[in-house]
GROMACS .gro file of C-alpha atoms in nm:
model
  474
    1MET     CA    1  10.777  13.486   2.073
    2GLU     CA    2  10.480  13.493   2.201
    3ILE     CA    3  10.165  13.456   1.952
    4GLU     CA    4   9.906  13.651   2.143
    5ASP     CA    5  10.120  13.894   2.170
    6LYS     CA    6  10.133  13.928   1.774
    7ILE     CA    7   9.748  13.854   1.805
    8SER     CA    8   9.462  13.880   1.997
    9GLY     CA    9   9.390  13.537   2.148
   10SER     CA   10   9.581  13.239   2.275
   11PRO     CA   11   9.531  12.877   2.465
   12PHE     CA   12   9.287  12.857   2.693
   13SER     CA   13   9.163  12.518   2.858
   14ASP     CA   14   8.985  12.284   2.837
   15HIS     CA   15   8.796  12.434   2.484
   16GLN     CA   16   8.597  12.067   2.386
   17HIS     CA   17   8.419  11.984   2.762
   18ARG     CA   18   8.346  12.361   2.834
   19GLY     CA   19   8.394  12.580   2.503
   20ILE     CA   20   8.531  12.909   2.450
   21SER     CA   21   8.585  13.187   2.681
   22ALA     CA   22   8.639  13.553   2.536
   23ALA     CA   23   8.806  13.687   2.854
   24ALA     CA   24   8.987  13.391   2.881
   25ILE     CA   25   9.123  13.535   2.538
   26LEU     CA   26   9.267  13.847   2.663
   27LEU     CA   27   9.298  13.681   3.039
   28ASN     CA   28   9.561  13.488   2.853
   29GLU     CA   29   9.720  13.777   2.641
   30ALA     CA   30   9.740  13.985   2.916
   31GLY     CA   31   9.954  13.728   3.085
   32LYS     CA   32   9.710  13.621   3.393
   33PRO     CA   33   9.570  13.250   3.434
   34SER     CA   34   9.219  13.230   3.327
   35ALA     CA   35   8.907  13.189   3.550
   36GLY     CA   36   8.771  12.861   3.439
   37GLY     CA   37   8.937  12.782   3.073
   38GLY     CA   38   8.622  12.798   2.830
   39SER     CA   39   8.317  12.919   2.847
   40GLY     CA   40   8.109  12.671   2.802
   41GLY     CA   41   8.260  12.502   3.149
   42THR     CA   42   7.876  12.462   3.305
   43GLY     CA   43   7.781  12.240   2.993
   44GLY     CA   44   8.042  12.024   2.882
   45SER     CA   45   8.024  11.681   2.780
   46GLY     CA   46   8.337  11.568   2.931
   47THR     CA   47   8.239  11.328   3.210
   48SER     CA   48   8.243  11.485   3.555
   49SER     CA   49   8.475  11.385   3.822
   50SER     CA   50   8.473  11.370   4.114
   51PRO     CA   51   8.266  11.690   4.310
   52PRO     CA   52   8.533  11.918   4.448
   53PRO     CA   53   8.574  11.967   4.859
   54GLU     CA   54   8.289  12.174   5.032
   55SER     CA   55   8.565  12.414   5.117
   56ALA     CA   56   8.679  12.386   4.746
   57ALA     CA   57   8.376  12.421   4.683
   58ALA     CA   58   8.276  12.736   4.859
   59ALA     CA   59   8.556  12.939   4.843
   60SER     CA   60   8.535  13.277   4.721
   61PRO     CA   61   8.759  13.537   4.612
   62ALA     CA   62   8.711  13.731   4.902
   63ASP     CA   63   8.813  13.424   5.074
   64GLU     CA   64   9.095  13.398   4.882
   65GLN     CA   65   9.176  13.765   4.865
   66GLU     CA   66   9.142  13.792   5.295
   67GLY     CA   67   9.405  13.512   5.319
   68ALA     CA   68   9.637  13.717   5.117
   69MET     CA   69   9.601  14.023   5.310
   70TYR     CA   70   9.698  13.822   5.599
   71GLY     CA   71   9.959  13.635   5.473
   72SER     CA   72  10.346  13.633   5.570
   73ASP     CA   73  10.519  13.954   5.445
   74GLU     CA   74  10.721  13.788   5.204
   75GLU     CA   75  10.401  13.749   4.924
   76THR     CA   76  10.439  13.842   4.618
   77ASP     CA   77  10.234  14.034   4.451
   78GLU     CA   78  10.254  13.749   4.156
   79GLU     CA   79  10.194  13.456   4.482
   80ALA     CA   80   9.847  13.674   4.599
   81GLU     CA   81   9.775  13.647   4.224
   82ALA     CA   82   9.787  13.350   4.193
   83ALA     CA   83   9.601  13.323   4.489
   84MET     CA   84   9.266  13.521   4.318
   85ALA     CA   85   9.354  13.294   4.002
   86GLU     CA   86   9.335  12.956   4.213
   87ALA     CA   87   9.008  13.114   4.392
   88PHE     CA   88   8.806  13.197   4.023
   89GLU     CA   89   8.947  12.844   3.890
   90ARG     CA   90   8.824  12.626   4.202
   91LEU     CA   91   8.470  12.872   4.167
   92THR     CA   92   8.377  12.719   3.828
   93GLN     CA   93   8.490  12.433   3.873
   94ALA     CA   94   8.222  12.422   4.155
   95ALA     CA   95   7.974  12.545   3.938
   96PHE     CA   96   8.068  12.307   3.700
   97GLU     CA   97   8.035  11.996   3.923
   98MET     CA   98   7.693  12.121   4.070
   99VAL     CA   99   7.522  12.125   3.668
  100GLN     CA  100   7.709  11.805   3.607
  101GLN     CA  101   7.486  11.687   3.956
  102GLY     CA  102   7.194  11.822   3.839
  103LYS     CA  103   7.171  12.144   4.019
  104PRO     CA  104   7.212  12.467   3.791
  105MET     CA  105   7.017  12.728   4.027
  106GLU     CA  106   7.308  12.649   4.233
  107ALA     CA  107   7.510  12.673   3.981
  108ASP     CA  108   7.412  12.984   3.909
  109HIS     CA  109   7.402  13.082   4.325
  110VAL     CA  110   7.776  13.040   4.331
  111LEU     CA  111   7.847  13.221   3.962
  112THR     CA  112   7.669  13.513   4.071
  113GLU     CA  113   7.743  13.523   4.440
  114GLY     CA  114   8.117  13.514   4.277
  115ALA     CA  115   8.076  13.791   4.066
  116ARG     CA  116   7.917  13.966   4.330
  117GLN     CA  117   8.230  13.969   4.492
  118ALA     CA  118   8.470  13.965   4.268
  119ALA     CA  119   8.315  14.344   4.095
  120GLU     CA  120   8.387  14.434   4.491
  121ILE     CA  121   8.752  14.378   4.467
  122LEU     CA  122   8.957  14.353   4.121
  123GLY     CA  123   8.644  14.637   3.971
  124SER     CA  124   8.310  14.569   3.796
  125ASP     CA  125   8.551  14.570   3.455
  126ALA     CA  126   8.749  14.349   3.606
  127LEU     CA  127   8.852  14.026   3.249
  128GLU     CA  128   8.788  13.762   3.552
  129LEU     CA  129   8.456  13.905   3.663
  130ALA     CA  130   8.411  13.855   3.224
  131ALA     CA  131   8.477  13.492   3.260
  132LEU     CA  132   8.198  13.453   3.534
  133TYR     CA  133   7.940  13.607   3.312
  134ASP     CA  134   8.010  13.409   3.041
  135GLN     CA  135   7.985  13.104   3.272
  136LEU     CA  136   7.681  13.255   3.425
  137CYS     CA  137   7.533  13.276   3.003
  138ILE     CA  138   7.597  12.954   2.918
  139ILE     CA  139   7.426  12.761   3.252
  140ARG     CA  140   7.133  13.021   3.204
  141PHE     CA  141   7.137  12.944   2.778
  142LEU     CA  142   7.141  12.550   2.796
  143HIS     CA  143   6.853  12.543   3.084
  144GLU     CA  144   6.661  12.806   2.834
  145ARG     CA  145   6.645  13.164   3.080
  146MET     CA  146   6.720  13.296   2.801
  147GLU     CA  147   6.620  13.641   2.972
  148GLU     CA  148   6.860  13.580   3.199
  149ALA     CA  149   7.123  13.454   2.999
  150SER     CA  150   7.084  13.745   2.745
  151GLU     CA  151   7.154  13.976   3.067
  152ALA     CA  152   7.519  13.815   3.160
  153ALA     CA  153   7.577  13.793   2.815
  154LYS     CA  154   7.564  14.155   2.774
  155GLN     CA  155   7.780  14.194   3.101
  156ALA     CA  156   8.062  14.011   2.987
  157LEU     CA  157   8.068  14.196   2.614
  158ASP     CA  158   8.032  14.470   2.806
  159ILE     CA  159   8.350  14.400   3.013
  160LEU     CA  160   8.551  14.315   2.702
  161LYS     CA  161   8.501  14.630   2.487
  162GLY     CA  162   8.675  14.758   2.767
  163HIS     CA  163   9.017  14.545   2.739
  164ASP     CA  164   8.987  14.455   2.343
  165GLU     CA  165   9.143  14.709   2.119
  166GLY     CA  166   8.903  14.724   1.822
  167PHE     CA  167   8.658  14.457   1.797
  168GLY     CA  168   8.888  14.154   1.837
  169PRO     CA  169   8.862  13.809   1.831
  170ALA     CA  170   8.749  13.826   2.198
  171THR     CA  171   8.480  14.056   2.169
  172ALA     CA  172   8.356  13.829   1.857
  173ILE     CA  173   8.335  13.539   2.106
  174ALA     CA  174   8.161  13.713   2.324
  175ALA     CA  175   7.947  13.933   2.046
  176THR     CA  176   7.832  13.542   1.919
  177ARG     CA  177   7.724  13.414   2.301
  178TYR     CA  178   7.514  13.748   2.303
  179ALA     CA  179   7.320  13.696   1.977
  180ALA     CA  180   7.270  13.385   2.018
  181THR     CA  181   7.009  13.537   2.349
  182LEU     CA  182   6.869  13.761   2.132
  183LEU     CA  183   6.820  13.559   1.871
  184ALA     CA  184   6.651  13.321   2.160
  185THR     CA  185   6.464  13.616   2.285
  186GLY     CA  186   6.288  13.693   1.922
  187SER     CA  187   6.514  13.978   1.760
  188PRO     CA  188   6.713  13.773   1.461
  189GLN     CA  189   6.864  14.171   1.318
  190GLU     CA  190   6.959  14.243   1.569
  191ALA     CA  191   7.156  13.932   1.646
  192GLN     CA  192   7.230  13.909   1.290
  193LEU     CA  193   7.457  14.223   1.322
  194TYR     CA  194   7.665  14.094   1.611
  195THR     CA  195   7.729  13.752   1.443
  196GLY     CA  196   7.829  13.965   1.096
  197ARG     CA  197   8.124  14.162   1.303
  198SER     CA  198   8.235  13.869   1.462
  199ILE     CA  199   8.278  13.673   1.161
  200GLY     CA  200   8.497  13.924   1.021
  201SER     CA  201   8.682  13.999   1.312
  202LEU     CA  202   8.778  13.578   1.329
  203GLU     CA  203   8.819  13.558   0.956
  204ARG     CA  204   9.059  13.886   0.989
  205ALA     CA  205   9.216  13.717   1.293
  206MET     CA  206   9.293  13.395   1.105
  207GLY     CA  207   9.443  13.556   0.795
  208MET     CA  208   9.690  13.733   1.052
  209LEU     CA  209   9.772  13.323   1.223
  210ALA     CA  210   9.852  13.235   0.836
  211GLU     CA  211  10.117  13.530   0.809
  212ILE     CA  212  10.302  13.439   1.202
  213GLN     CA  213  10.582  13.185   1.137
  214PRO     CA  214  10.680  13.024   1.469
  215GLU     CA  215  11.025  13.010   1.552
  216ASP     CA  216  11.013  12.697   1.760
  217ASP     CA  217  10.824  12.384   1.860
  218GLU     CA  218  10.665  12.582   2.100
  219ASP     CA  219  10.543  12.834   1.925
  220GLU     CA  220  10.386  12.557   1.681
  221ALA     CA  221  10.202  12.413   1.967
  222GLU     CA  222  10.026  12.740   2.030
  223LEU     CA  223   9.994  12.839   1.684
  224ALA     CA  224   9.759  12.520   1.629
  225ASP     CA  225   9.566  12.581   1.926
  226THR     CA  226   9.467  12.898   1.911
  227ARG     CA  227   9.388  12.881   1.502
  228GLU     CA  228   9.172  12.554   1.677
  229LYS     CA  229   9.016  12.797   1.927
  230PHE     CA  230   8.955  13.088   1.690
  231GLU     CA  231   8.783  12.808   1.385
  232MET     CA  232   8.530  12.691   1.725
  233GLY     CA  233   8.424  13.016   1.770
  234LEU     CA  234   8.432  13.125   1.385
  235GLY     CA  235   8.198  12.806   1.314
  236GLU     CA  236   7.991  12.915   1.612
  237SER     CA  237   7.951  13.266   1.473
  238ARG     CA  238   7.841  13.117   1.099
  239PHE     CA  239   7.606  12.907   1.252
  240TYR     CA  240   7.377  13.176   1.467
  241HIS     CA  241   7.483  13.420   1.108
  242GLY     CA  242   7.266  13.175   0.964
  243LEU     CA  243   7.077  13.069   1.178
  244ALA     CA  244   6.927  13.512   1.250
  245LYS     CA  245   6.914  13.520   0.825
  246GLN     CA  246   6.666  13.220   0.796
  247ALA     CA  247   6.479  13.348   1.133
  248GLN     CA  248   6.399  13.690   0.921
  249ASN     CA  249   6.267  13.520   0.625
  250LEU     CA  250   6.060  13.233   0.728
  251THR     CA  251   5.870  13.095   0.362
  252ALA     CA  252   5.889  12.795   0.276
  253ALA     CA  253   6.032  12.899  -0.004
  254ALA     CA  254   6.365  13.066   0.160
  255VAL     CA  255   6.400  12.793   0.363
  256GLY     CA  256   6.769  12.630   0.237
  257GLN     CA  257   6.924  12.886   0.152
  258HIS     CA  258   7.167  12.967   0.518
  259VAL     CA  259   7.151  12.588   0.521
  260ASP     CA  260   7.482  12.548   0.440
  261GLU     CA  261   7.631  12.828   0.666
  262MET     CA  262   7.483  12.681   0.935
  263GLN     CA  263   7.555  12.380   0.864
  264GLN     CA  264   7.991  12.427   0.781
  265GLY     CA  265   7.979  12.636   1.162
  266LEU     CA  266   7.805  12.347   1.281
  267GLU     CA  267   8.055  12.120   1.169
  268ALA     CA  268   8.306  12.309   1.274
  269MET     CA  269   8.153  12.335   1.622
  270ALA     CA  270   8.155  11.965   1.631
  271GLN     CA  271   8.533  11.927   1.528
  272HIS     CA  272   8.654  12.167   1.798
  273LEU     CA  273   8.362  12.067   2.059
  274GLY     CA  274   8.239  11.719   1.966
  275HIS     CA  275   7.973  11.572   1.826
  276ASP     CA  276   7.807  11.541   2.173
  277SER     CA  277   7.850  11.912   2.307
  278PRO     CA  278   7.601  12.060   2.497
  279LEU     CA  279   7.643  12.351   2.282
  280ILE     CA  280   7.609  12.188   1.919
  281ALA     CA  281   7.265  12.051   2.118
  282ALA     CA  282   7.181  12.390   2.234
  283ALA     CA  283   7.212  12.548   1.854
  284LEU     CA  284   7.023  12.343   1.718
  285ARG     CA  285   6.730  12.349   1.988
  286GLU     CA  286   6.752  12.715   1.866
  287HIS     CA  287   6.646  12.555   1.424
  288SER     CA  288   6.403  12.350   1.639
  289ARG     CA  289   6.211  12.648   1.740
  290LEU     CA  290   6.125  12.792   1.401
  291ILE     CA  291   5.943  12.512   1.365
  292MET     CA  292   5.703  12.456   1.692
  293ALA     CA  293   5.652  12.826   1.542
  294ALA     CA  294   5.576  12.746   1.205
  295LEU     CA  295   5.341  12.471   1.331
  296GLU     CA  296   5.181  12.672   1.593
  297GLN     CA  297   5.086  12.975   1.301
  298ASP     CA  298   4.952  12.667   1.106
  299GLU     CA  299   5.228  12.750   0.836
  300LEU     CA  300   5.260  12.359   0.778
  301GLU     CA  301   5.432  12.420   0.417
  302LEU     CA  302   5.696  12.614   0.616
  303ALA     CA  303   5.756  12.381   0.903
  304GLU     CA  304   5.801  12.042   0.626
  305ALA     CA  305   6.063  12.264   0.479
  306LEU     CA  306   6.221  12.316   0.807
  307TYR     CA  307   6.133  11.945   0.943
  308LEU     CA  308   6.341  11.787   0.610
  309GLN     CA  309   6.634  12.138   0.697
  310ASP     CA  310   6.673  11.994   1.082
  311ALA     CA  311   6.694  11.631   0.912
  312ARG     CA  312   7.001  11.763   0.720
  313LEU     CA  313   7.208  11.951   0.946
  314HIS     CA  314   7.133  11.673   1.206
  315THR     CA  315   7.313  11.454   0.983
  316ALA     CA  316   7.544  11.583   0.895
  317LEU     CA  317   7.706  11.605   1.219
  318GLY     CA  318   7.646  11.180   1.232
  319SER     CA  319   7.615  11.168   1.590
  320ASN     CA  320   7.217  11.191   1.658
  321TYR     CA  321   7.010  10.924   1.430
  322GLU     CA  322   6.775  10.957   1.697
  323HIS     CA  323   6.686  11.257   1.636
  324VAL     CA  324   6.675  11.245   1.282
  325ALA     CA  325   6.464  10.944   1.253
  326LEU     CA  326   6.208  11.105   1.491
  327THR     CA  327   6.225  11.433   1.224
  328LEU     CA  328   6.183  11.231   0.983
  329TYR     CA  329   5.850  11.083   1.084
  330GLN     CA  330   5.711  11.403   1.189
  331CYS     CA  331   5.747  11.508   0.885
  332GLY     CA  332   5.655  11.223   0.718
  333THR     CA  333   5.330  11.211   0.887
  334LEU     CA  334   5.259  11.597   0.854
  335GLN     CA  335   5.287  11.530   0.502
  336TYR     CA  336   5.053  11.257   0.520
  337VAL     CA  337   4.852  11.533   0.689
  338MET     CA  338   4.891  11.805   0.380
  339GLY     CA  339   4.793  11.521   0.149
  340LYS     CA  340   5.148  11.496   0.032
  341TYR     CA  341   5.171  11.094   0.052
  342GLU     CA  342   5.495  11.041  -0.191
  343ALA     CA  343   5.653  11.296  -0.024
  344ALA     CA  344   5.510  11.171   0.333
  345ALA     CA  345   5.636  10.796   0.244
  346GLU     CA  346   5.940  10.876   0.057
  347SER     CA  347   5.962  11.056   0.451
  348LEU     CA  348   5.845  10.779   0.614
  349GLN     CA  349   6.062  10.533   0.444
  350ARG     CA  350   6.401  10.730   0.531
  351SER     CA  351   6.322  10.725   0.894
  352LEU     CA  352   6.270  10.373   0.912
  353GLN     CA  353   6.587  10.253   0.734
  354THR     CA  354   6.781  10.523   0.967
  355VAL     CA  355   6.588  10.350   1.294
  356ARG     CA  356   6.674   9.971   1.178
  357HIS     CA  357   7.040  10.098   1.111
  358HIS     CA  358   7.152  10.288   1.360
  359TYR     CA  359   6.846  10.097   1.645
  360PRO     CA  360   6.702   9.771   1.524
  361GLN     CA  361   6.617   9.717   1.911
  362ALA     CA  362   6.385  10.019   1.935
  363GLU     CA  363   6.099   9.827   1.857
  364GLU     CA  364   5.835  10.125   1.952
  365HIS     CA  365   5.942  10.333   1.725
  366LEU     CA  366   5.980  10.105   1.415
  367LEU     CA  367   5.608  10.015   1.449
  368THR     CA  368   5.526  10.361   1.508
  369VAL     CA  369   5.644  10.425   1.176
  370GLN     CA  370   5.563  10.089   1.036
  371GLN     CA  371   5.206  10.230   1.133
  372ARG     CA  372   5.194  10.615   0.941
  373LEU     CA  373   5.407  10.381   0.587
  374GLY     CA  374   5.112  10.187   0.614
  375MET     CA  375   4.813  10.440   0.614
  376VAL     CA  376   4.998  10.618   0.432
  377LEU     CA  377   5.080  10.354   0.118
  378ALA     CA  378   4.693  10.309   0.169
  379LEU     CA  379   4.649  10.627   0.036
  380LEU     CA  380   4.812  10.601  -0.273
  381GLY     CA  381   4.645  10.306  -0.342
  382LYS     CA  382   4.894  10.059  -0.280
  383TYR     CA  383   4.630   9.854  -0.093
  384GLU     CA  384   4.726   9.528  -0.079
  385GLN     CA  385   5.098   9.613   0.113
  386ALA     CA  386   4.893   9.839   0.304
  387ARG     CA  387   4.713   9.638   0.488
  388GLU     CA  388   4.994   9.383   0.528
  389MET     CA  389   5.219   9.658   0.698
  390LEU     CA  390   4.910   9.756   0.912
  391HIS     CA  391   4.831   9.378   1.008
  392ASP     CA  392   5.187   9.339   1.084
  393VAL     CA  393   5.224   9.590   1.352
  394ALA     CA  394   4.841   9.523   1.496
  395PRO     CA  395   4.889   9.326   1.802
  396ALA     CA  396   5.199   9.469   1.866
  397LEU     CA  397   5.066   9.802   1.931
  398VAL     CA  398   4.748   9.632   2.141
  399GLY     CA  399   5.047   9.533   2.322
  400ASN     CA  400   5.259   9.816   2.401
  401LEU     CA  401   4.982  10.085   2.406
  402GLY     CA  402   4.723   9.886   2.562
  403GLU     CA  403   4.363   9.832   2.435
  404GLY     CA  404   4.155  10.120   2.238
  405ASN     CA  405   4.473  10.321   2.222
  406PRO     CA  406   4.433  10.635   2.004
  407ALA     CA  407   4.742  10.488   1.715
  408SER     CA  408   4.546  10.142   1.666
  409GLU     CA  409   4.177  10.296   1.624
  410GLU     CA  410   4.349  10.486   1.382
  411LEU     CA  411   4.500  10.193   1.221
  412GLU     CA  412   4.117  10.055   1.263
  413PHE     CA  413   3.980  10.325   1.050
  414MET     CA  414   4.247  10.309   0.761
  415LEU     CA  415   4.214   9.949   0.745
  416SER     CA  416   3.788   9.969   0.599
  417LEU     CA  417   3.874  10.285   0.417
  418ILE     CA  418   4.100   9.998   0.239
  419SER     CA  419   3.825   9.835   0.260
  420LEU     CA  420   3.555  10.054   0.171
  421ARG     CA  421   3.798  10.150  -0.177
  422GLU     CA  422   3.897   9.810  -0.277
  423MET     CA  423   3.507   9.807  -0.322
  424GLU     CA  424   3.500  10.086  -0.526
  425ALA     CA  425   3.803  10.043  -0.752
  426ASP     CA  426   3.615   9.673  -0.843
  427GLY     CA  427   3.293   9.781  -0.903
  428VAL     CA  428   3.146   9.627  -0.615
  429THR     CA  429   2.819   9.808  -0.518
  430ASP     CA  430   2.677   9.697  -0.202
  431ALA     CA  431   2.513   9.939   0.032
  432ALA     CA  432   2.437   9.733   0.348
  433ARG     CA  433   2.851   9.628   0.368
  434ARG     CA  434   2.943  10.009   0.239
  435GLN     CA  435   2.759  10.167   0.556
  436GLU     CA  436   2.892   9.950   0.764
  437LEU     CA  437   3.253  10.017   0.665
  438LEU     CA  438   3.170  10.413   0.673
  439ALA     CA  439   3.033  10.344   1.056
  440SER     CA  440   3.321  10.156   1.152
  441MET     CA  441   3.525  10.432   1.050
  442GLN     CA  442   3.288  10.670   1.209
  443ASP     CA  443   3.277  10.512   1.545
  444ARG     CA  444   3.709  10.454   1.538
  445LEU     CA  445   3.658  10.895   1.482
  446THR     CA  446   3.507  10.921   1.748
  447LYS     CA  447   3.728  10.658   1.987
  448LEU     CA  448   4.026  10.884   1.762
  449THR     CA  449   3.968  11.220   1.981
  450ALA     CA  450   4.131  11.097   2.289
  451TYR     CA  451   4.446  11.313   2.102
  452GLY     CA  452   4.222  11.570   2.122
  453GLU     CA  453   3.960  11.732   1.852
  454GLU     CA  454   4.180  11.960   1.732
  455HIS     CA  455   4.500  11.699   1.680
  456MET     CA  456   4.609  11.726   1.274
  457LEU     CA  457   4.537  11.410   1.262
  458VAL     CA  458   4.184  11.335   1.386
  459LYS     CA  459   4.081  11.679   1.145
  460LYS     CA  460   4.334  11.466   0.891
  461ALA     CA  461   4.091  11.153   1.015
  462ARG     CA  462   3.775  11.344   0.973
  463GLN     CA  463   3.850  11.497   0.639
  464LEU     CA  464   3.954  11.144   0.452
  465HIS     CA  465   3.539  11.007   0.704
  466GLU     CA  466   3.426  11.262   0.471
  467ALA     CA  467   3.552  11.270   0.128
  468ALA     CA  468   3.421  10.820   0.202
  469SER     CA  469   3.087  10.968   0.266
  470SER     CA  470   3.036  11.214   0.001
  471ARG     CA  471   3.181  10.984  -0.263
  472GLY     CA  472   2.909  10.715  -0.228
  473SER     CA  473   2.609  10.997  -0.215
  474SER     CA  474   2.739  11.146  -0.531
   0.00000   0.00000   0.00000
């Protein structure tokens, strides 16, 4: 029994490093070796092998076709087909090596030229051509060339639609790849339509797999491998489906409605690709775009909710704790600016705990978080604790960043504010001392504009100075 005869799908190679290729499913189903195995070959996270010989890297399908044409009369069609498949494999491997060496544009050129020649030799609807377009999409998507990535994904999808019956799993996987590019280029509604169909197709395929009874160990291994590929494809579809829905409802109240779907999708991807897969990093990058858009539009409540959601997604993967710590720090800083001091203290404490647990030697980040936490504690009225924390980090900030750096100026600004508020709390009326502290705050505020006049921390300091000045005059 051949499992691929029962369902539109079969094993394909190196998916942990390369992702899933929709074209590879149909190539294997048709009994052909796939061109390059998985769809993420050019974005893999595995250890790079040594580059192929120059002749191998430069070999194109046209070269192999010429060799077959002038070979011996005894060469069979199967041998010619095998030679062609080997040429495609070397082509994608050469591109993979180029990306590993930091040469994505060279890899793009190799695959683009290979696709052009493949179309001339095999026709514009060949599955081998779809596999090359899939590789091109991955390179471009990972390197944020979204319009070009979308074009390559659409070309691969159009070819697959001509070979896949209905909207089978091969088409579903390719449709998800295209949906990711649509989302990145600002079309979340259209992206959701594609991912919705992909989820339905892959869930049906998983149901069919569950009904298959393997006849021997080989069948059982093939069934398990096929199920693994579909689970990963389904995970990717679910993540982008949730993200597409989130992108269409960007309000602080709506954030969190689709996080479970996104998290489950990411966890499925990580299970089969590994937590460090570039495809997972790219997926999370697309979520981060929502945060940046919210900040640019000055929608701080929305940005706060998205920061916390981002931290949850990264934490669920259990790997990139550096990003988790940074995100929580950024969220805490935003909450400080918004005047949400209790929430800010909680976010910053979580950031500090994450750094101390996973990166105890990351002194500079520890200082940054402690400085912001000290300022927040001051605004919560915990003056002694705040002053102690700020005095502890002050010398190291100067040592790391130099005299007159904005972080140190902000710290000194807050120390003056603490002294002023303590005077008020104690009922001390010393007009000269008060003016001295206000003048110090103004001086620090002026120097703090090194961040930029419109920087949110400068605006916050200005607000605090104005509030302190007005309390004395009332």
